């Protein structure tokens, strides 16, 4: 056990939580998801020992392997692009808290069907991923179609529970300026709630570089990796 590494993660987690508390100022709560892709089991355990329970993974195989080795009270978030042929594998993880990247009605159907096939206990939480920056390289529903996909999940996917909306947004935006991705997701939330008679949809937005700004704009779920665990190795380096 590396004492230095444990101290590093402990201090980083403390700093992030304090920053979150300063922004939230006791007025509401938000969930911290520790993004742990490519990180060793030991790193996750250091965070776990500091009462971190929500972890985010981008790859199905890595999520599956870690979920089998780590404590069962961890709440896993799948935050990567989900292929339809991997839905069963993901749905079978008993302590999967949410799939944050449902990017079409078709994907919702595949995940709903997978939950039935693996006899999952209770509905699986999902976020609808919205391509707020409308970049070709990013997955996600067009902002104008967000309400339709939410409606489809509510009406046609009994094994899924619509938790809220998620965006990755454009990288490299100036944190001192209003973030158009956050503004767009807030607008999508408002429109979906009004059209579908909902209240309290969550917003998953904000990462290491901009989670404080995201919280100010109403985020309830921030996905922080580098600020907690340090820089990640590229997949090709592993």
mmCIF file of C-alpha atoms in Angstrom:
data_model
loop_
_atom_site.group_PDB
_atom_site.id
_atom_site.type_symbol
_atom_site.label_atom_id
_atom_site.label_comp_id
_atom_site.label_asym_id
_atom_site.label_seq_id
_atom_site.Cartn_x
_atom_site.Cartn_y
_atom_site.Cartn_z
ATOM 1 C CA UNK A 1 0.000 0.000 0.000
ATOM 2 C CA UNK A 2 1.497 3.291 -1.078
ATOM 3 C CA UNK A 3 1.122 5.762 1.777
ATOM 4 C CA UNK A 4 2.001 8.696 -0.487
ATOM 5 C CA UNK A 5 -0.557 7.712 -3.103
ATOM 6 C CA UNK A 6 -3.242 7.226 -0.467
ATOM 7 C CA UNK A 7 -2.504 10.668 0.997
ATOM 8 C CA UNK A 8 -2.618 12.247 -2.459
ATOM 9 C CA UNK A 9 -6.061 10.836 -3.255
ATOM 10 C CA UNK A 10 -7.312 11.618 0.262
ATOM 11 C CA UNK A 11 -6.271 15.264 -0.025
ATOM 12 C CA UNK A 12 -7.600 15.615 -3.569
ATOM 13 C CA UNK A 13 -10.992 14.228 -2.548
ATOM 14 C CA UNK A 14 -11.086 16.565 0.428
ATOM 15 C CA UNK A 15 -10.319 19.567 -1.811
ATOM 16 C CA UNK A 16 -13.029 18.655 -4.336
ATOM 17 C CA UNK A 17 -15.632 18.113 -1.630
ATOM 18 C CA UNK A 18 -14.756 21.419 0.027
ATOM 19 C CA UNK A 19 -14.995 23.218 -3.319
ATOM 20 C CA UNK A 20 -18.399 21.640 -3.931
ATOM 21 C CA UNK A 21 -19.625 22.629 -0.480
ATOM 22 C CA UNK A 22 -18.497 26.219 -1.003
ATOM 23 C CA UNK A 23 -20.523 26.478 -4.202
ATOM 24 C CA UNK A 24 -23.593 24.655 -2.871
ATOM 25 C CA UNK A 25 -23.480 26.571 0.437
ATOM 26 C CA UNK A 26 -25.792 24.095 2.145
ATOM 27 C CA UNK A 27 -28.709 25.063 -0.123
ATOM 28 C CA UNK A 28 -28.870 21.775 -1.999
ATOM 29 C CA UNK A 29 -26.938 18.575 -2.569
ATOM 30 C CA UNK A 30 -24.982 17.253 -5.525
ATOM 31 C CA UNK A 31 -23.373 13.888 -6.185
ATOM 32 C CA UNK A 32 -19.639 13.495 -6.727
ATOM 33 C CA UNK A 33 -18.756 10.735 -9.173
ATOM 34 C CA UNK A 34 -15.084 9.743 -9.081
ATOM 35 C CA UNK A 35 -14.128 8.908 -12.670
ATOM 36 C CA UNK A 36 -11.736 6.005 -12.358
ATOM 37 C CA UNK A 37 -11.096 4.688 -15.869
ATOM 38 C CA UNK A 38 -7.633 3.132 -16.314
ATOM 39 C CA UNK A 39 -7.010 3.510 -12.582
ATOM 40 C CA UNK A 40 -5.888 0.493 -10.544
ATOM 41 C CA UNK A 41 -8.066 -1.150 -7.916
ATOM 42 C CA UNK A 42 -5.804 0.280 -5.197
ATOM 43 C CA UNK A 43 -6.605 3.866 -6.204
ATOM 44 C CA UNK A 44 -10.333 3.195 -6.040
ATOM 45 C CA UNK A 45 -9.941 1.598 -2.625
ATOM 46 C CA UNK A 46 -8.097 4.674 -1.309
ATOM 47 C CA UNK A 47 -11.078 6.783 -2.404
ATOM 48 C CA UNK A 48 -13.505 4.188 -1.012
ATOM 49 C CA UNK A 49 -11.763 4.340 2.372
ATOM 50 C CA UNK A 50 -12.499 8.080 2.293
ATOM 51 C CA UNK A 51 -16.224 7.381 2.002
ATOM 52 C CA UNK A 52 -16.412 7.735 -1.790
ATOM 53 C CA UNK A 53 -19.113 5.416 -3.132
ATOM 54 C CA UNK A 54 -20.023 6.693 -6.598
ATOM 55 C CA UNK A 55 -17.486 5.785 -9.301
ATOM 56 C CA UNK A 56 -17.670 6.289 -13.070
ATOM 57 C CA UNK A 57 -16.256 3.982 -15.733
ATOM 58 C CA UNK A 58 -16.096 4.438 -19.509
ATOM 59 C CA UNK A 59 -15.496 0.896 -20.731
ATOM 60 C CA UNK A 60 -17.747 -2.117 -20.211
ATOM 61 C CA UNK A 61 -14.971 -4.662 -19.665
ATOM 62 C CA UNK A 62 -13.180 -2.485 -17.120
ATOM 63 C CA UNK A 63 -16.427 -1.745 -15.298
ATOM 64 C CA UNK A 64 -17.309 -5.431 -15.160
ATOM 65 C CA UNK A 65 -13.904 -6.455 -13.835
ATOM 66 C CA UNK A 66 -13.790 -3.742 -11.182
ATOM 67 C CA UNK A 67 -17.361 -4.346 -10.042
ATOM 68 C CA UNK A 68 -16.500 -7.989 -9.374
ATOM 69 C CA UNK A 69 -13.398 -7.157 -7.306
ATOM 70 C CA UNK A 70 -14.500 -4.107 -5.326
ATOM 71 C CA UNK A 71 -17.024 -3.750 -2.451
ATOM 72 C CA UNK A 72 -20.642 -4.312 -3.387
ATOM 73 C CA UNK A 73 -21.874 -1.080 -1.841
ATOM 74 C CA UNK A 74 -20.102 0.931 -4.555
ATOM 75 C CA UNK A 75 -22.579 2.683 -6.854
ATOM 76 C CA UNK A 76 -21.275 2.393 -10.416
ATOM 77 C CA UNK A 77 -21.978 4.916 -13.168
ATOM 78 C CA UNK A 78 -21.434 3.872 -16.773
ATOM 79 C CA UNK A 79 -20.353 7.077 -18.527
ATOM 80 C CA UNK A 80 -18.880 5.837 -21.818
ATOM 81 C CA UNK A 81 -20.464 5.176 -25.184
ATOM 82 C CA UNK A 82 -22.658 2.109 -24.813
ATOM 83 C CA UNK A 83 -22.923 -0.272 -27.741
ATOM 84 C CA UNK A 84 -26.222 -2.117 -28.020
ATOM 85 C CA UNK A 85 -24.491 -5.501 -27.923
ATOM 86 C CA UNK A 86 -22.988 -4.616 -24.520
ATOM 87 C CA UNK A 87 -26.272 -3.682 -22.854
ATOM 88 C CA UNK A 88 -26.802 -7.126 -21.312
ATOM 89 C CA UNK A 89 -23.340 -7.123 -19.756
ATOM 90 C CA UNK A 90 -23.897 -3.720 -18.188
ATOM 91 C CA UNK A 91 -27.449 -4.456 -17.027
ATOM 92 C CA UNK A 92 -26.236 -7.600 -15.244
ATOM 93 C CA UNK A 93 -24.030 -5.614 -12.827
ATOM 94 C CA UNK A 94 -26.167 -5.628 -9.656
ATOM 95 C CA UNK A 95 -24.722 -2.463 -8.119
ATOM 96 C CA UNK A 96 -24.833 -0.412 -11.320
ATOM 97 C CA UNK A 97 -26.423 2.852 -10.175
ATOM 98 C CA UNK A 98 -26.984 4.493 -13.546
ATOM 99 C CA UNK A 99 -26.188 4.457 -17.248
ATOM 100 C CA UNK A 100 -25.472 8.106 -18.056
ATOM 101 C CA UNK A 101 -25.165 7.742 -21.826
ATOM 102 C CA UNK A 102 -28.522 6.755 -23.321
ATOM 103 C CA UNK A 103 -28.250 8.624 -26.606
ATOM 104 C CA UNK A 104 -31.336 7.482 -28.549
ATOM 105 C CA UNK A 105 -34.729 5.828 -28.174
ATOM 106 C CA UNK A 106 -33.234 2.762 -29.865
ATOM 107 C CA UNK A 107 -30.496 2.546 -27.197
ATOM 108 C CA UNK A 108 -33.120 2.901 -24.477
ATOM 109 C CA UNK A 109 -35.057 0.005 -26.017
ATOM 110 C CA UNK A 110 -31.924 -2.159 -26.128
ATOM 111 C CA UNK A 111 -31.108 -1.417 -22.495
ATOM 112 C CA UNK A 112 -34.711 -1.998 -21.419
ATOM 113 C CA UNK A 113 -34.727 -5.362 -23.200
ATOM 114 C CA UNK A 114 -31.381 -6.249 -21.598
ATOM 115 C CA UNK A 115 -32.752 -5.579 -18.104
ATOM 116 C CA UNK A 116 -35.555 -8.052 -18.776
ATOM 117 C CA UNK A 117 -33.154 -10.638 -20.213
ATOM 118 C CA UNK A 118 -30.881 -10.615 -17.162
ATOM 119 C CA UNK A 119 -33.827 -10.416 -14.738
ATOM 120 C CA UNK A 120 -32.520 -7.211 -13.203
ATOM 121 C CA UNK A 121 -34.096 -6.371 -9.861
ATOM 122 C CA UNK A 122 -35.918 -3.048 -10.104
ATOM 123 C CA UNK A 123 -35.694 -0.341 -12.782
ATOM 124 C CA UNK A 124 -32.256 0.841 -13.908
ATOM 125 C CA UNK A 125 -31.560 4.568 -13.593
ATOM 126 C CA UNK A 126 -30.635 6.327 -16.836
ATOM 127 C CA UNK A 127 -29.624 9.771 -18.002
ATOM 128 C CA UNK A 128 -30.383 10.893 -21.543
ATOM 129 C CA UNK A 129 -27.131 12.146 -23.060
ATOM 130 C CA UNK A 130 -27.601 15.402 -24.962
ATOM 131 C CA UNK A 131 -25.104 16.625 -27.554
ATOM 132 C CA UNK A 132 -25.308 20.227 -26.365
ATOM 133 C CA UNK A 133 -22.291 21.361 -28.396
ATOM 134 C CA UNK A 134 -23.636 19.555 -31.489
ATOM 135 C CA UNK A 135 -20.184 18.254 -32.360
ATOM 136 C CA UNK A 136 -20.091 15.417 -34.890
ATOM 137 C CA UNK A 137 -17.519 13.528 -32.827
ATOM 138 C CA UNK A 138 -19.760 13.394 -29.747
ATOM 139 C CA UNK A 139 -22.656 11.052 -29.056
ATOM 140 C CA UNK A 140 -25.931 12.323 -27.735
ATOM 141 C CA UNK A 141 -29.440 13.345 -28.621
ATOM 142 C CA UNK A 142 -29.958 16.575 -30.517
ATOM 143 C CA UNK A 143 -31.224 19.149 -27.983
ATOM 144 C CA UNK A 144 -34.439 19.537 -30.002
ATOM 145 C CA UNK A 145 -35.167 15.793 -29.660
ATOM 146 C CA UNK A 146 -34.475 15.511 -25.931
ATOM 147 C CA UNK A 147 -38.093 15.647 -24.808
ATOM 148 C CA UNK A 148 -39.103 12.970 -27.344
ATOM 149 C CA UNK A 149 -36.466 10.530 -26.070
ATOM 150 C CA UNK A 150 -37.446 11.230 -22.453
ATOM 151 C CA UNK A 151 -41.090 10.607 -23.366
ATOM 152 C CA UNK A 152 -40.180 7.324 -25.048
ATOM 153 C CA UNK A 153 -38.369 6.100 -21.924
ATOM 154 C CA UNK A 154 -41.278 7.061 -19.675
ATOM 155 C CA UNK A 155 -43.906 5.444 -21.898
ATOM 156 C CA UNK A 156 -42.134 2.454 -23.455
ATOM 157 C CA UNK A 157 -39.268 1.401 -21.164
ATOM 158 C CA UNK A 158 -40.740 0.027 -17.951
ATOM 159 C CA UNK A 159 -37.386 -1.377 -16.811
ATOM 160 C CA UNK A 160 -35.707 2.042 -16.949
ATOM 161 C CA UNK A 161 -36.091 4.999 -14.608
ATOM 162 C CA UNK A 162 -35.422 8.411 -16.152
ATOM 163 C CA UNK A 163 -33.132 10.148 -13.683
ATOM 164 C CA UNK A 164 -32.205 13.190 -15.758
ATOM 165 C CA UNK A 165 -30.058 14.621 -18.551
ATOM 166 C CA UNK A 166 -26.317 14.474 -19.129
ATOM 167 C CA UNK A 167 -23.829 16.337 -21.310
ATOM 168 C CA UNK A 168 -20.111 16.133 -21.915
ATOM 169 C CA UNK A 169 -19.949 19.483 -23.655
ATOM 170 C CA UNK A 170 -17.141 21.067 -25.603
ATOM 171 C CA UNK A 171 -13.647 20.887 -24.147
ATOM 172 C CA UNK A 172 -11.529 23.993 -23.645
ATOM 173 C CA UNK A 173 -14.271 26.510 -22.981
ATOM 174 C CA UNK A 174 -13.286 29.601 -20.988
ATOM 175 C CA UNK A 175 -14.421 28.902 -17.380
ATOM 176 C CA UNK A 176 -14.758 32.638 -16.718
ATOM 177 C CA UNK A 177 -17.562 32.915 -19.293
ATOM 178 C CA UNK A 178 -21.076 31.467 -19.233
ATOM 179 C CA UNK A 179 -20.968 27.908 -20.554
ATOM 180 C CA UNK A 180 -23.398 27.417 -23.453
ATOM 181 C CA UNK A 181 -23.430 23.625 -22.923
ATOM 182 C CA UNK A 182 -24.659 24.012 -19.354
ATOM 183 C CA UNK A 183 -27.209 26.619 -20.415
ATOM 184 C CA UNK A 184 -28.459 24.320 -23.163
ATOM 185 C CA UNK A 185 -28.879 21.332 -20.808
ATOM 186 C CA UNK A 186 -30.740 23.466 -18.256
ATOM 187 C CA UNK A 187 -33.057 24.599 -21.046
ATOM 188 C CA UNK A 188 -33.614 21.006 -22.215
ATOM 189 C CA UNK A 189 -34.465 20.001 -18.644
ATOM 190 C CA UNK A 190 -36.968 22.809 -18.277
ATOM 191 C CA UNK A 191 -38.640 21.998 -21.604
ATOM 192 C CA UNK A 192 -38.833 18.258 -20.878
ATOM 193 C CA UNK A 193 -40.273 18.800 -17.403
ATOM 194 C CA UNK A 194 -42.896 21.200 -18.715
ATOM 195 C CA UNK A 195 -43.912 19.017 -21.663
ATOM 196 C CA UNK A 196 -44.013 15.760 -19.697
ATOM 197 C CA UNK A 197 -45.335 17.020 -16.382
ATOM 198 C CA UNK A 198 -42.144 16.122 -14.537
ATOM 199 C CA UNK A 199 -40.317 17.735 -11.666
ATOM 200 C CA UNK A 200 -36.788 17.280 -10.383
ATOM 201 C CA UNK A 201 -34.938 15.852 -13.369
ATOM 202 C CA UNK A 202 -31.252 15.720 -12.511
ATOM 203 C CA UNK A 203 -28.432 17.359 -14.456
ATOM 204 C CA UNK A 204 -25.195 15.456 -14.944
ATOM 205 C CA UNK A 205 -22.726 18.077 -16.142
ATOM 206 C CA UNK A 206 -19.300 19.279 -15.136
ATOM 207 C CA UNK A 207 -15.925 17.536 -15.010
ATOM 208 C CA UNK A 208 -12.530 18.298 -13.483
ATOM 209 C CA UNK A 209 -12.001 21.553 -15.384
ATOM 210 C CA UNK A 210 -15.472 23.018 -14.890
ATOM 211 C CA UNK A 211 -17.379 21.201 -12.152
ATOM 212 C CA UNK A 212 -17.616 24.325 -9.968
ATOM 213 C CA UNK A 213 -19.166 26.318 -12.829
ATOM 214 C CA UNK A 214 -21.521 23.395 -13.542
ATOM 215 C CA UNK A 215 -22.687 23.343 -9.919
ATOM 216 C CA UNK A 216 -23.411 27.076 -10.093
ATOM 217 C CA UNK A 217 -25.598 26.383 -13.129
ATOM 218 C CA UNK A 218 -27.574 23.660 -11.338
ATOM 219 C CA UNK A 219 -25.672 20.416 -11.832
ATOM 220 C CA UNK A 220 -26.666 17.633 -9.428
ATOM 221 C CA UNK A 221 -24.042 15.129 -10.603
ATOM 222 C CA UNK A 222 -20.417 16.042 -11.371
ATOM 223 C CA UNK A 223 -17.929 13.599 -12.914
ATOM 224 C CA UNK A 224 -14.428 14.306 -11.626
ATOM 225 C CA UNK A 225 -11.407 12.178 -12.512
ATOM 226 C CA UNK A 226 -8.112 13.972 -13.057
ATOM 227 C CA UNK A 227 -8.562 16.314 -10.090
ATOM 228 C CA UNK A 228 -8.945 13.288 -7.792
ATOM 229 C CA UNK A 229 -6.667 10.665 -9.330
ATOM 230 C CA UNK A 230 -4.245 12.714 -11.416
ATOM 231 C CA UNK A 231 -3.696 12.398 -15.166
ATOM 232 C CA UNK A 232 -4.712 9.192 -16.901
ATOM 233 C CA UNK A 233 -2.516 7.079 -19.123
ATOM 234 C CA UNK A 234 -3.696 6.665 -22.666
ATOM 235 C CA UNK A 235 -5.203 3.285 -23.463
ATOM 236 C CA UNK A 236 -2.280 2.595 -25.796
ATOM 237 C CA UNK A 237 0.172 3.083 -22.939
ATOM 238 C CA UNK A 238 -1.329 0.380 -20.759
#
